[in-house]
Each structure stands twice: as structure tokens, then as C-alpha cells.
Tab-separated table of C-alpha atoms and ligand atoms in Angstrom:
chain	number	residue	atom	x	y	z
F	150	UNK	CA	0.000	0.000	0.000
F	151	UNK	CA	1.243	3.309	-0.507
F	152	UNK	CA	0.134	6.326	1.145
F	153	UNK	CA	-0.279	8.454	-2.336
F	154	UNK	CA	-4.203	8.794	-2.831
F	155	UNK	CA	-4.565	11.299	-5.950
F	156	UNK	CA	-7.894	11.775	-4.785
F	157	UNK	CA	-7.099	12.494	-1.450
F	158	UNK	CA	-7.210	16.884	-0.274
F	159	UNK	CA	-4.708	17.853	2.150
F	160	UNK	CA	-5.160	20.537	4.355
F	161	UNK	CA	-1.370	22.117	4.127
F	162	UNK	CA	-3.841	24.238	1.412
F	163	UNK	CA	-5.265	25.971	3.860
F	164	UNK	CA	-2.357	27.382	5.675
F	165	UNK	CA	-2.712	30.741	4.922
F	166	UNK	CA	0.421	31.968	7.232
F	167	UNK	CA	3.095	32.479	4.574
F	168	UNK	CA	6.111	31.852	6.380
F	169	UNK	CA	4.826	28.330	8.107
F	170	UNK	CA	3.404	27.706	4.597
F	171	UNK	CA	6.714	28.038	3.029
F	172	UNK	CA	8.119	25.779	4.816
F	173	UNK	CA	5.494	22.870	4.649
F	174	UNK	CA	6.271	23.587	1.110
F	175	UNK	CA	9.880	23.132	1.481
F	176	UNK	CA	9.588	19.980	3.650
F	177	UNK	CA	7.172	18.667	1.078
F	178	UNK	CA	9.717	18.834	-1.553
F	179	UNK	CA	12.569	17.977	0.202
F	180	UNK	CA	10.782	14.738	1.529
F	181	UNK	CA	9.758	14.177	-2.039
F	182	UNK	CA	13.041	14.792	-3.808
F	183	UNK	CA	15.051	12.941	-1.459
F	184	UNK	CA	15.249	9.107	-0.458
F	185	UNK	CA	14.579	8.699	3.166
F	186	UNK	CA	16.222	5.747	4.603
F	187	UNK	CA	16.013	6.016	8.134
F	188	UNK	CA	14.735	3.714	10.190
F	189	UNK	CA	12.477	5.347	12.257
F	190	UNK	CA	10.776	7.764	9.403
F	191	UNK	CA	7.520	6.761	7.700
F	192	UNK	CA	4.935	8.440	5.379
F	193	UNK	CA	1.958	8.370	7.128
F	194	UNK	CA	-1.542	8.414	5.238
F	195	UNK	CA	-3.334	11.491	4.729
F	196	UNK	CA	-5.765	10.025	6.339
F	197	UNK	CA	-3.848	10.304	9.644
F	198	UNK	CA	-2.382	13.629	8.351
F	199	UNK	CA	-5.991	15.349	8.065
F	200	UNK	CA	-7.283	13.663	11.341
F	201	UNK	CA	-4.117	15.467	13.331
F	202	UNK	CA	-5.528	18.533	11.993
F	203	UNK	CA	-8.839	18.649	13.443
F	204	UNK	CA	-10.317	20.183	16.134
F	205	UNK	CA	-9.946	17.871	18.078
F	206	UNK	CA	-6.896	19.663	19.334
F	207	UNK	CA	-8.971	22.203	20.619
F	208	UNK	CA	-10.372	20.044	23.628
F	209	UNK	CA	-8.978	19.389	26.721
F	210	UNK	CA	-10.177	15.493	28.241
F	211	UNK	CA	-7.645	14.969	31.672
F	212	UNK	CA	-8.952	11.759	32.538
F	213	UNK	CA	-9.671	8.519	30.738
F	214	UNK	CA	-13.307	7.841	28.776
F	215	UNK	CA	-16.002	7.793	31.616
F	216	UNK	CA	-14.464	10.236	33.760
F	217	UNK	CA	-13.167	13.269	32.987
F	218	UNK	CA	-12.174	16.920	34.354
F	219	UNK	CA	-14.117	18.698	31.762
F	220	UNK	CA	-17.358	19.098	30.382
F	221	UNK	CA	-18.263	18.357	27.163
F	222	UNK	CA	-15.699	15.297	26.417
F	223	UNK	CA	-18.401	12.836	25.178
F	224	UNK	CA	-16.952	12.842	21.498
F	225	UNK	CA	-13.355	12.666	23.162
F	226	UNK	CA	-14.372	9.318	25.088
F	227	UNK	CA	-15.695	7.856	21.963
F	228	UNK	CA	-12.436	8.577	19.868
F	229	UNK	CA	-9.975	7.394	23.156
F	230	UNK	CA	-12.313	4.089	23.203
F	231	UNK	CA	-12.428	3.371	19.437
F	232	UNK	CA	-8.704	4.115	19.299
F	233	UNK	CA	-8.436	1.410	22.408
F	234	UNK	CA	-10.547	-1.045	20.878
F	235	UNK	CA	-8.514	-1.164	18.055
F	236	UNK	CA	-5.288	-1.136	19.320
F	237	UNK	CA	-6.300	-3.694	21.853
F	238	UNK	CA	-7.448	-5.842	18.323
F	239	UNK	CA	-3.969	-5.164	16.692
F	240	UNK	CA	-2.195	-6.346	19.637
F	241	UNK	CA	-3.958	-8.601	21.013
F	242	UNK	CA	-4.146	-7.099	24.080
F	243	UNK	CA	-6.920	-7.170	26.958
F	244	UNK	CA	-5.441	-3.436	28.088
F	245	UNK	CA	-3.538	-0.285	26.450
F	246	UNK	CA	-3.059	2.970	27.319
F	247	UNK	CA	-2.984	5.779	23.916
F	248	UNK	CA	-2.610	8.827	25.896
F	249	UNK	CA	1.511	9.019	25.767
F	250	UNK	CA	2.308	11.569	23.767
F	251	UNK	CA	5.878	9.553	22.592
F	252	UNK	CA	7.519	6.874	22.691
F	253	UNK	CA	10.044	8.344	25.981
F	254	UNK	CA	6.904	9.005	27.723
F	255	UNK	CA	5.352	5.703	27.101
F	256	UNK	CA	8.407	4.035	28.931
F	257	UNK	CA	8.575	6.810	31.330
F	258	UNK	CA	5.262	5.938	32.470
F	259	UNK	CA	6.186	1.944	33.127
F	260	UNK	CA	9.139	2.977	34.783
F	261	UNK	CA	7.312	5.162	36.841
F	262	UNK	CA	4.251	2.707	37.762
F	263	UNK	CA	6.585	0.369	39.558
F	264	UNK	CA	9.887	1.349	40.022
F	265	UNK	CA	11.294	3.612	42.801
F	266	UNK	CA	14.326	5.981	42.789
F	267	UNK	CA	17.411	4.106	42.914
F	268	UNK	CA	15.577	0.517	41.353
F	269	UNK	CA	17.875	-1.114	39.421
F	270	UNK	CA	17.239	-1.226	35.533
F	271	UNK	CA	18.962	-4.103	33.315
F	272	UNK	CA	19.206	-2.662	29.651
F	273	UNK	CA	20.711	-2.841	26.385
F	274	UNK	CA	23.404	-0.440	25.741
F	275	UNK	CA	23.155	2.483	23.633
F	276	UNK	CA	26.310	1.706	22.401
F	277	UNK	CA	25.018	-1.253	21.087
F	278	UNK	CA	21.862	-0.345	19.998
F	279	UNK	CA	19.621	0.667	22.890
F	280	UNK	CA	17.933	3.623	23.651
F	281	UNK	CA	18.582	6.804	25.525
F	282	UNK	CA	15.249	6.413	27.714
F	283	UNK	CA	16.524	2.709	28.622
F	284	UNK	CA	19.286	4.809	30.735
F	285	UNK	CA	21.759	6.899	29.404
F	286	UNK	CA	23.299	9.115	32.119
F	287	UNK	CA	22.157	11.864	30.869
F	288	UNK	CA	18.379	11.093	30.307
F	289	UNK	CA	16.461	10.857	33.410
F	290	UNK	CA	16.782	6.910	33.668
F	291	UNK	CA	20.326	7.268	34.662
F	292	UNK	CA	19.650	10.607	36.950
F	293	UNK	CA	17.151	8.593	39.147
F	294	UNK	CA	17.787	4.696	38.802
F	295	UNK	CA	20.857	2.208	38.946
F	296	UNK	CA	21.353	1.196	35.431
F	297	UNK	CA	23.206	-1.935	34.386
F	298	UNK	CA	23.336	-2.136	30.611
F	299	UNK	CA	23.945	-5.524	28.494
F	300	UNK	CA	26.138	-5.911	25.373
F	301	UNK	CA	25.806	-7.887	22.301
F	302	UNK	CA	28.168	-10.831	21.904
F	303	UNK	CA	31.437	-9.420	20.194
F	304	UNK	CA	31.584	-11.698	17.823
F	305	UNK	CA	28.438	-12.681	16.938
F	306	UNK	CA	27.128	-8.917	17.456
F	307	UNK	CA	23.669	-10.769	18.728
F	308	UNK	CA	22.102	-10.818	21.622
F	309	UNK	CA	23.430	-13.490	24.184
F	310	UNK	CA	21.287	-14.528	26.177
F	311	UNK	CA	22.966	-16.698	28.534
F	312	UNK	CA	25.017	-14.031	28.790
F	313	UNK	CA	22.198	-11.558	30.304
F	314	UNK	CA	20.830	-14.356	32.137
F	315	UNK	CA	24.578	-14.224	34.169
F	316	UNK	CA	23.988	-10.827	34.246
F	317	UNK	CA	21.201	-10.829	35.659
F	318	UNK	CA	21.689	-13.223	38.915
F	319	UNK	CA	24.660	-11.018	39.229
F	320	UNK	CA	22.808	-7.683	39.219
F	321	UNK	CA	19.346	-8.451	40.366
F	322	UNK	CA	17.432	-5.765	38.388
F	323	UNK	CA	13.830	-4.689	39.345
F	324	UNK	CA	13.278	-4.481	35.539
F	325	UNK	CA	14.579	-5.669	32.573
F	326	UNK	CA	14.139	-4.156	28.869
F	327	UNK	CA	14.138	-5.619	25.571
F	328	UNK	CA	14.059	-3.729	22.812
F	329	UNK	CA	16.435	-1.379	20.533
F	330	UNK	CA	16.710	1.654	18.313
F	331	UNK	CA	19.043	-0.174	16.106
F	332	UNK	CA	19.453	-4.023	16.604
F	333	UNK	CA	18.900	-5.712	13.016
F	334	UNK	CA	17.967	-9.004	14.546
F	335	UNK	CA	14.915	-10.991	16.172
F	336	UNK	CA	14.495	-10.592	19.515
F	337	UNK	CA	13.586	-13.658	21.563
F	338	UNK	CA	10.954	-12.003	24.318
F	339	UNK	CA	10.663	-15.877	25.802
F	340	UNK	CA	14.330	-15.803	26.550
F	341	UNK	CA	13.796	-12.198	28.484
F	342	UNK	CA	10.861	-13.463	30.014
F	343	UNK	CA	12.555	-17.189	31.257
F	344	UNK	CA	15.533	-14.004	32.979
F	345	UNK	CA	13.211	-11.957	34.001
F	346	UNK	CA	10.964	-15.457	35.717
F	347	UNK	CA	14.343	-16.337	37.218
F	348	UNK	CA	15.965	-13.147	39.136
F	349	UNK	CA	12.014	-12.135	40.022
F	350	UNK	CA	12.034	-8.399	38.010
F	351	UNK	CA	9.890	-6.990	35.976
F	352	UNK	CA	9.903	-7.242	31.814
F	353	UNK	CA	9.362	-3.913	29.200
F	354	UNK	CA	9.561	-4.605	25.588
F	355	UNK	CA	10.127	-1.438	24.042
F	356	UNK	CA	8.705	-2.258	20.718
F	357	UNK	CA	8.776	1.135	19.075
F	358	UNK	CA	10.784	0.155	16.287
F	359	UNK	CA	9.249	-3.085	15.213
F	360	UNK	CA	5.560	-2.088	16.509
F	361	UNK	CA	4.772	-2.409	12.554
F	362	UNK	CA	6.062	-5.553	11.470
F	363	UNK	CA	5.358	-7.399	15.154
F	364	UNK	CA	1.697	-6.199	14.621
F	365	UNK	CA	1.538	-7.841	11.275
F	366	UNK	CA	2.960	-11.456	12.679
F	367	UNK	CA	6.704	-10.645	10.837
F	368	UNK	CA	8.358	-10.521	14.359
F	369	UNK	CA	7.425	-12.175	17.651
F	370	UNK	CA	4.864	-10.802	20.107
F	371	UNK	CA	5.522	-9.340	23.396
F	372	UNK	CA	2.396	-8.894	24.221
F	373	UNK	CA	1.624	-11.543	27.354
F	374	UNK	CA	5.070	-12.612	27.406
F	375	UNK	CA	6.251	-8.675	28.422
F	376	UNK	CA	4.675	-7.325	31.782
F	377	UNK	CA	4.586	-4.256	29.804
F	378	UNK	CA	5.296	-3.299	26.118
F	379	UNK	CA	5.745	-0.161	24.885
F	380	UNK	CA	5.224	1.211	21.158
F	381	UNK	CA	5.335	4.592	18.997
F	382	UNK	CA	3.248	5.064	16.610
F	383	UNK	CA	4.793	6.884	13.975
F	384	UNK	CA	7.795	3.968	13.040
F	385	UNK	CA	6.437	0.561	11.185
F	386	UNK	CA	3.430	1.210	12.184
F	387	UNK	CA	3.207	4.648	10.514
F	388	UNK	CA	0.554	6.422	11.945
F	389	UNK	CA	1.104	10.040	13.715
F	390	UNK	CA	4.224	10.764	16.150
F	391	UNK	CA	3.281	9.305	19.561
F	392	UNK	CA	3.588	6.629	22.333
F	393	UNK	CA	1.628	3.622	23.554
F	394	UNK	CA	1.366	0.972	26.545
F	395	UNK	CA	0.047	-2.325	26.045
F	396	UNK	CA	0.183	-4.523	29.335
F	397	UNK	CA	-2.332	-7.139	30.989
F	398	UNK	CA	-5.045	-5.351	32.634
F	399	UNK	CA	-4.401	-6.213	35.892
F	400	UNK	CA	-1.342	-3.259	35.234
F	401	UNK	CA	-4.077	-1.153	33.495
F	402	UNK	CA	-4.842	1.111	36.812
F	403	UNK	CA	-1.100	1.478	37.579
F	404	UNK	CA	-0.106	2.511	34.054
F	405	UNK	CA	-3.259	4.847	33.809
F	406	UNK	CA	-2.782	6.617	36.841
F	407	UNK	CA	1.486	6.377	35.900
F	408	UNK	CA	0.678	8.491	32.110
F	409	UNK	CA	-1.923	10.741	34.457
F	410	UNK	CA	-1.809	12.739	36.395
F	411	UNK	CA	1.612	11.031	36.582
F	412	UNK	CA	3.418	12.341	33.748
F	413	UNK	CA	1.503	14.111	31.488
F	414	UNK	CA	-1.899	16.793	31.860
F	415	UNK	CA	-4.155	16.426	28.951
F	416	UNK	CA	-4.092	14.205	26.026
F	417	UNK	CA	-3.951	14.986	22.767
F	418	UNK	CA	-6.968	13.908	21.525
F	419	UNK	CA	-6.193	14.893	17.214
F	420	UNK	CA	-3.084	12.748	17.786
F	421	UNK	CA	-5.472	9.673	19.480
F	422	UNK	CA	-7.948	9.822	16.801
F	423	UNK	CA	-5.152	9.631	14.219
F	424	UNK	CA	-3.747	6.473	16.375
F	425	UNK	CA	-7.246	5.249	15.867
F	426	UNK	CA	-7.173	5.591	12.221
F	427	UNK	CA	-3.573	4.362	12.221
F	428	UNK	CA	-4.611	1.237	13.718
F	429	UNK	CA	-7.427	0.658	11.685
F	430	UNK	CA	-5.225	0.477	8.549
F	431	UNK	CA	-2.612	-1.850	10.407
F	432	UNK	CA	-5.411	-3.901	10.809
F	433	UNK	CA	-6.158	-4.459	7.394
F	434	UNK	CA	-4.456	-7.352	5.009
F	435	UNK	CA	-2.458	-5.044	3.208
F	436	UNK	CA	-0.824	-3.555	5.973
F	437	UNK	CA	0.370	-7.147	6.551
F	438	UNK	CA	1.903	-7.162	3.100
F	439	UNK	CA	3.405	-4.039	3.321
F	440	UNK	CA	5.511	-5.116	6.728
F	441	UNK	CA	6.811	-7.906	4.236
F	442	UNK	CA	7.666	-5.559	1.967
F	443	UNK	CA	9.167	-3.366	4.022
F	444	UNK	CA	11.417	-6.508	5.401
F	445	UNK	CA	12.183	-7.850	1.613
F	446	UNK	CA	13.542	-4.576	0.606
F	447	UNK	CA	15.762	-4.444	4.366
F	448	UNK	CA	17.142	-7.650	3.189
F	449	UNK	CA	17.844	-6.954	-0.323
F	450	UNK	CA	19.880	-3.939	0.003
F	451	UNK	CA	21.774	-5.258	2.599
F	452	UNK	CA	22.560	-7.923	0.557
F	453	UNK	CA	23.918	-5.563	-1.993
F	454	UNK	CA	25.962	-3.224	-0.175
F	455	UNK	CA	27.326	-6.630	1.139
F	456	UNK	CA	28.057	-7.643	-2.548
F	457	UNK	CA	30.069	-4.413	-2.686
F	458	UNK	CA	32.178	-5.370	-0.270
F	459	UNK	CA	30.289	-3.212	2.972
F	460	UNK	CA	30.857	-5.014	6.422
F	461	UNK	CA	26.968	-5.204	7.709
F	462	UNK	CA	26.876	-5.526	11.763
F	463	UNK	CA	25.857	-9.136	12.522
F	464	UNK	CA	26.232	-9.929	8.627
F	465	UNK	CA	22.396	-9.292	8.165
F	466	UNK	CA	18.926	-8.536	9.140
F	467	UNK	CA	15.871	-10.008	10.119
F	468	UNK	CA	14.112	-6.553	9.808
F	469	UNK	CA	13.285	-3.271	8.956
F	470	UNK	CA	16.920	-1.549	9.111
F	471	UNK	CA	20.864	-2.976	9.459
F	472	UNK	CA	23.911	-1.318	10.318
F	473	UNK	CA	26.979	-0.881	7.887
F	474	UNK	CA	30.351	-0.174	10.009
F	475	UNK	CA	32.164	1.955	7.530
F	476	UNK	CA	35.897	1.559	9.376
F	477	UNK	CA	37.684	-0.445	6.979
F	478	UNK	CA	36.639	2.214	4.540
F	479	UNK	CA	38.345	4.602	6.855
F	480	UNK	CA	35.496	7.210	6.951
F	481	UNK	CA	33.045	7.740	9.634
F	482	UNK	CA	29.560	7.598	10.273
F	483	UNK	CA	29.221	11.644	9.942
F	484	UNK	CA	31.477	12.076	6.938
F	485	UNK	CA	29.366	9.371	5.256
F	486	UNK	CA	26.200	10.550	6.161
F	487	UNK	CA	26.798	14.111	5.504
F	488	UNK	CA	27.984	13.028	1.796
F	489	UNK	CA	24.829	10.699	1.441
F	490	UNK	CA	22.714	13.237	2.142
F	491	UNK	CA	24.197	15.880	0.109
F	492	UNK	CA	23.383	13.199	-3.157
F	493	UNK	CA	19.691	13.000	-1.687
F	494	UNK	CA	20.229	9.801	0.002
F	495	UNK	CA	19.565	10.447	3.810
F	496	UNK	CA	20.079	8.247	6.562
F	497	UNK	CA	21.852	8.413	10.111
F	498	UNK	CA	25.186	8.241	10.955
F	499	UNK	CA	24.698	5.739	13.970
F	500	UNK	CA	26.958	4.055	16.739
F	501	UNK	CA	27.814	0.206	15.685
F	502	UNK	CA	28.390	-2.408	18.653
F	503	UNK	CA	31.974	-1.672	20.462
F	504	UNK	CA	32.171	1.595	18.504
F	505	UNK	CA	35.421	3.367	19.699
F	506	UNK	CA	34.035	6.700	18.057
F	507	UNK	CA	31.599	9.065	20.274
F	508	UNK	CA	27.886	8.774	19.193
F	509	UNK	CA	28.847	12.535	17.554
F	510	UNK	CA	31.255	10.757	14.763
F	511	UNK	CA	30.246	7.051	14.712
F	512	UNK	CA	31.382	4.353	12.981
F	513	UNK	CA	28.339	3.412	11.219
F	514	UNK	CA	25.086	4.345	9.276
F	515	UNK	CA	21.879	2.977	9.705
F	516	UNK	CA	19.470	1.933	6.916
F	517	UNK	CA	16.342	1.856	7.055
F	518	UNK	CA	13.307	0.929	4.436
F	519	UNK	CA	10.035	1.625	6.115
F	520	UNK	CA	9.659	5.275	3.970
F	521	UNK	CA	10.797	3.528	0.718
F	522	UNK	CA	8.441	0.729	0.762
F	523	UNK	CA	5.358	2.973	1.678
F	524	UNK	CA	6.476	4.999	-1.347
F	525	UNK	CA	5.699	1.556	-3.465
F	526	UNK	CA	9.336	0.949	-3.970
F	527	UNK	CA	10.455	-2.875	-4.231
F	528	UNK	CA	13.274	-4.970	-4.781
F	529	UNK	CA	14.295	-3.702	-7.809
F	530	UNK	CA	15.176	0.067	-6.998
F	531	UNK	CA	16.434	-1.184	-3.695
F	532	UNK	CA	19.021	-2.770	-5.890
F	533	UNK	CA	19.678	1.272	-7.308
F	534	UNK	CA	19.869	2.596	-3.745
F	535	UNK	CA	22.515	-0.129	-2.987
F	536	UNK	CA	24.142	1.243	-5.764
F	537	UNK	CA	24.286	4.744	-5.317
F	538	UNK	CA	25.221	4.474	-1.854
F	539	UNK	CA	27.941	2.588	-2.585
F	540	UNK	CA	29.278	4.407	-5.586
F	541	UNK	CA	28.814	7.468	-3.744
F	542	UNK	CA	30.822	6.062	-1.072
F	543	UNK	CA	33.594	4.792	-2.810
F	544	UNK	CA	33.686	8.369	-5.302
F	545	UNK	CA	33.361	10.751	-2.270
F	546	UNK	CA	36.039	13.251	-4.003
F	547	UNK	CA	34.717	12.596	-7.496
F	548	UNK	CA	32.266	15.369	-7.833
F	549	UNK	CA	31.100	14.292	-11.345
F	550	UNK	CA	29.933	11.210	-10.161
F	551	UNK	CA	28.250	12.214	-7.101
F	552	UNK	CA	26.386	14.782	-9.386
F	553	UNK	CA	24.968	12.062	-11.546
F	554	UNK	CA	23.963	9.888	-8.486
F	555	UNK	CA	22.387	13.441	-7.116
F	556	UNK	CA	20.501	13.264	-10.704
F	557	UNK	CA	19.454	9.954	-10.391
F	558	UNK	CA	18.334	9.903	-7.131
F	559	UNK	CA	16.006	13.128	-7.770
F	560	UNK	CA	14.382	10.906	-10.399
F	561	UNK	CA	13.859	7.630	-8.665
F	562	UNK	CA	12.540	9.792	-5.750
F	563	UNK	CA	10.081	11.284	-8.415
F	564	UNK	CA	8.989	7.993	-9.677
F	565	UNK	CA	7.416	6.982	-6.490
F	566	UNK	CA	5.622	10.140	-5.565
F	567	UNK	CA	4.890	9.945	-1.742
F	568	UNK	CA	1.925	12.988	-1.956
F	569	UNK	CA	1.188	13.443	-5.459
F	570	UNK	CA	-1.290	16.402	-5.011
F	571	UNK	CA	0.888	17.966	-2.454
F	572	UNK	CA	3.504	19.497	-4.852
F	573	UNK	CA	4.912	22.734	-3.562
C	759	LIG	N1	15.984	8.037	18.152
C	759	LIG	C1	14.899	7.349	17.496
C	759	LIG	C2	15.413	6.540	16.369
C	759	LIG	O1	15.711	7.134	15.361
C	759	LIG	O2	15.544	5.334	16.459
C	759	LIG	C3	14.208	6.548	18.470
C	759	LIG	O3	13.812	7.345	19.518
């Protein structure tokens, strides 16, 4: 499926304030011009797009459908309990909670329902692919609890599992997390769960990432294996930016009272009923093919920057994005970013397992095909992307070549328009 509708009217029409205007206009053509490979980016329908800009912003609903602070939130319970139902469908869940308002909220939350300062938190490690709300010293995980952070096996650059398990009895964490910003492999949430069973903590799946394809039955579900899983909503499963909790409902009063008056005031009740609309269109078949897609093209241009001679972290994926470590090329993350970019190609320059750069110059980029595929591309141009990228890596002095893969990027980019009656 692609998120293109000719028919469709979008509403950046009617923004009549020239300077914002301009610059929707800008980001429309720079989003169309360009080829967005990373990981975390998606084109979201318009669907979703004219539903955020409703006025349903206008309302405030502090509370939860049946009881509220306000007046006048009957439509606002409807939309919170249709965007429930259906996330509850997708998941397969008995309880969720749609108010977060991102993905560092959503965990936030958990954290917050039943940890207390100074609990000790068992994590992957952002060096390795983790996430700065799992702990980083700088984030408010580190500030306020004991983190303990798990590597990938060196050699491997997988998860070990026996090796957490260790870990584990050794550490005695109150929770445990699964999950990654940029791990290219299946995660085995039994494995966390039979660690978590055994040193008596609690288990978060931070699914933001693979929300999408774990939805669609591509990757296995946390959901009753996790105490709690998180989600965003705006990854692989491509609906508007925001966060999500999915837990059993014996949690559900914890985690409700955690997200508010916990952490946040009022929800954002335009970004809900987008979540509802999002899930709706997860739910269909379609949405089921495009997660394969979106894993078919991940594999296939890995496989071909592999055939050129890249060094892929782990020597694969299993999902929606994979690492390249660009140190035998003898250019960094940054540099190769900033030059990818600068041909239309843009990605992240990203931190690759035992990285001896700082996350500021890297080692690595990280691919990603979630936009691509939405945009209706296949197999076939990922073949052309793998290509580009690594001719403009291996030219990155050559300025006549990198001006004809600037050229022919422009025009594979306009060959799978993403808005088509959204030109600026
Ligand atoms: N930093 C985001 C990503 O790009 O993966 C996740 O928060």
C-alpha cells in the first residue's frame, strides 16, 4: 500500500500563514526529492495527516473515557475508546493505554508505575543499539535509577542470552528491557521473560521500532510474554508521532494513573484519533503485506551493499533496518552521512556495537526501508539505492559522479511520488 491517494485533499492548502506555509512547502519537496532511509521515518496516510488537523486539538479530556475533568468530552471518550478497541485488536491485548504523547513518555510511564528511585534497571546499551530512555546518564533513567546495561556478543554482534541471564543473577534488576533503536535481529521475548521469571524483576519490551512488522505477525509478540510493552506510533506502524502501553489489565490502573496525572496533563486527543485511524489500517491485510515488503527490501539492500564489499553488523537482518560499520573504509559515520545526504540519500550516521568513536562521529550508518516501501518501492530500486550508496561512497572526491547519483536519485525519488497532489 502506498500512502499516495490522488484523490485524497490535504489541508497544508489551507495554511494561509506564509512563512509556516513556506516551509510545509519546502519539507514537502525535500521529503519528495530525497530518499529517506532512516529507520524510524515513515509516510503516514493522509488520512492520519488530516485527522491530526482537526479540532480535536482544541479540547482538553484529563482523565480517561467515563471520567473526565471537563465538560463536554463525550466525542473525546468515543475517539480514546475506538482508538483502544482497536489497538487492543492489533495487539492482542486485553489493556492499552494511547494517551503518551511519545515513545520516551510511554516508557517513562512503566518505569514510573513500579519502580522507585534508585531501582535497578537491566538494559541494552546504547552503544550497542539501545535507547537513551533505557538509561543513558544523561536522560532521566540514569539521573534517578541504577542502570546496568547488556552488550551484544562481540563476535556474533547478537544478543546473548545466557550471557544476560549471568547478568542478571549477578545484578538483580527490578526491571529488565528488551528492545532497541538499532538491533537488526529478532528478539527472543521468551528468553527475556525465562531471565526476568528467574531473578524475580519486571519485563518492558520497548517495541517502538518493530511495533509495525510485530503487529503484522513478521516478528514475535511481546504482548503476554512482556509485563509491559511499549510502542510509537509513527515507526512501522506509521501512523502520527506518539507513544503507547500495552500490558495485561491487571497493570491497566497502575499505568493509567502512571501516564496521568503522573506524567503528562491532557491528552492529545487529534493525535489519538489519528492512532485510531492508524490502527485501523494496520489492521487491514495489506498492511500485513506491506511489513513484508518493508522486510524484503531491508534484506535486499543489505545484501547488496554486502556484494560491494560493505561489512553489515551481525552480517544481516531479520528486519526493517541494518547497520553498515564503515571503518575499513576509513570514513566515519558523519562524513558518510553528511555526503549521502548531500546526493539526496539520507540516513543516520549511527553508533555500531563496540564503537570506539563518540555517538557525535560514529562508525556506522543505519538503513532503514520503512519510507521507501510505503512509497511503493520494491526490490528492484532497492538494488539502485545499494548502488548509489555505494558508488557514492567509494567516489566521495569525485564530484562528477556524485552529481549524476544526485541526478538519479532526484528521479527515482520522483517515480514513487509519496503525496502526489501535495507538490509545492
Ligand atoms: N531516536 C529514534 C530513532 O531514530 O531510532 C528513536 O527514539
Amino acid at each position: 500500500m502506498t500512502a499516495n491517494k490522488a484523490s485524497d485533499n490535504h489541508t497544508h492548502d489551507q495554511v494561509f500563514d506564509d512563512d509556516i506555509r513556506n516551509i510545509i512547502d519546502n519539507e514537502i519537496k525535500r521529503q519528495q526529492e530525497n530518499i529517506i532511509l532512516i529507520a524510524s521515518e515513515n509516510f503516514t496516510s493522509q488520512e492520519v495527516i488530516r485527522t491530526m488537523g482537526s479540532v480535536l486539538t482544541n479540547k482538553y479530556a484529563e482523565g480517561y473515557p467515563g471520567f473526565r475533568y471537563y465538560e463536554g468530552c463525550e466525542n473525546m471518550d468515543s475517539v480514546e475508546e475506538i482508538a483502544r478497541q482497536r489497538a487492543n485488536k492489533l495487539f492482542g491485548s486485553n489493556y492499552c493505554n494511547v494517551q503518551p504523547h511519545s515513545g520516551v513518555n510511554a516508557n517513562m510511564a512503566v518505569f514510573l508505575s513500579v519502580l522507585k528511585c534508585g531501582d535497578k534497571i537491566l538494559s541494552m546499551n546504547l552503544r550497542d543499539g539501545g535507547h537513551l530512555s533505557h538509561g543513558h546518564k544523561q536522560n532521566f533513567t540514569g539521573k534517578y535509577f541504577e542502570i546496568h546495561t547488556y552488550s551484544l556478543d562481540p563476535d556474533t554482534e547478537m544478543i546473548d542470552y545466557g550471557a544476560i541471564m549471568k547478568q542478571a543473577k549477578i545484578v538483580k534488576p527490578n526491571l529488565i528491557i528488551a528492545g532497541a533503536s538499532s538491533y537488526s535481529r529478532t528478539i527472543d521475548f521468551s528468553k527475556f521473560r525465562e531471565i526476568a521469571d528467574e531473578v524475580g524483576s519486571y519485563f518492558m519490551a520497548d517495541t517502538a521500532h518493530i511495533a509495525g512488522l510485530m503487529t503484522s505477525g513478521l516478528h514475535p509478540n511481546s504482548v503476554g510474554v512482556a509485563d509491559f510493552t511499549t510502542a510509537t506510533t509513527h515507526k512501522t506502524l506509521r501512523g502520527p508521532r506518539g507513544g503507547m502501553i500495552i500490558a495485561d489489565k491487571k497493570y491497566g490502573g497502575l499505568i493509567d494513573k502512571s501516564v496521568f496525572p503522573g506524567i503528562q496533563g491532557g491528552p492529545l486527543m487529534h493525535i489519538i484519533a489519528a492512532k485510531a485511524v492508524a490502527y485501523k489500517e494496520a489492521l487491514e491485510e495489506t498492511f500485513k503485506d506491506y511489513s513484508r515488503r518493508i522486510i524484503e527490501n531491508s534484506k535486499t539492500l543489505c545484501q547488496n551493499l554486502k556484494d560491494e564489499g560493505f561489512r553489515i553488523v551481525s552480517g544481516g537482518t531479520d528486519n526493517h533496518l541494518f547497520l553498515v560499520d564503515l571503518t575499513s573504509r576509513g570514513i566515519t559515520g558523519i562524513e558518510a552521512a553528511d555526503l549521502l545526504a548531500s546526493v539526496g540519500l539520507v540516513l543516520n550516521y549511527n553508533v555500531i556495537p563496540y564503537d570506539k568513536l563518540t555517538p557525535t562521529i560514529t562508525s556506522g550508518i543505519r538503513i532503514g526501508t520503512p519510507a521507501v516501501t510505503t512509497q511503493g518501492m520494491g526490490t528492484a530500486e532497492m538494488e539502485k539505492i545499494g548502488e548509489y550508496i555505494s558508488t557514492a561512497l567509494k567516489n566521495m572526491e569525485n564530484q562528477s559522479v556524485l552529481s549524476d547519483i544526485k541526478t538519479k536519485v532526484k528521479k527515482l525519488a520522483g517515480e514513487f511520488p509519496v503525496y502526489s497532489n501535495m507538490n509545492a
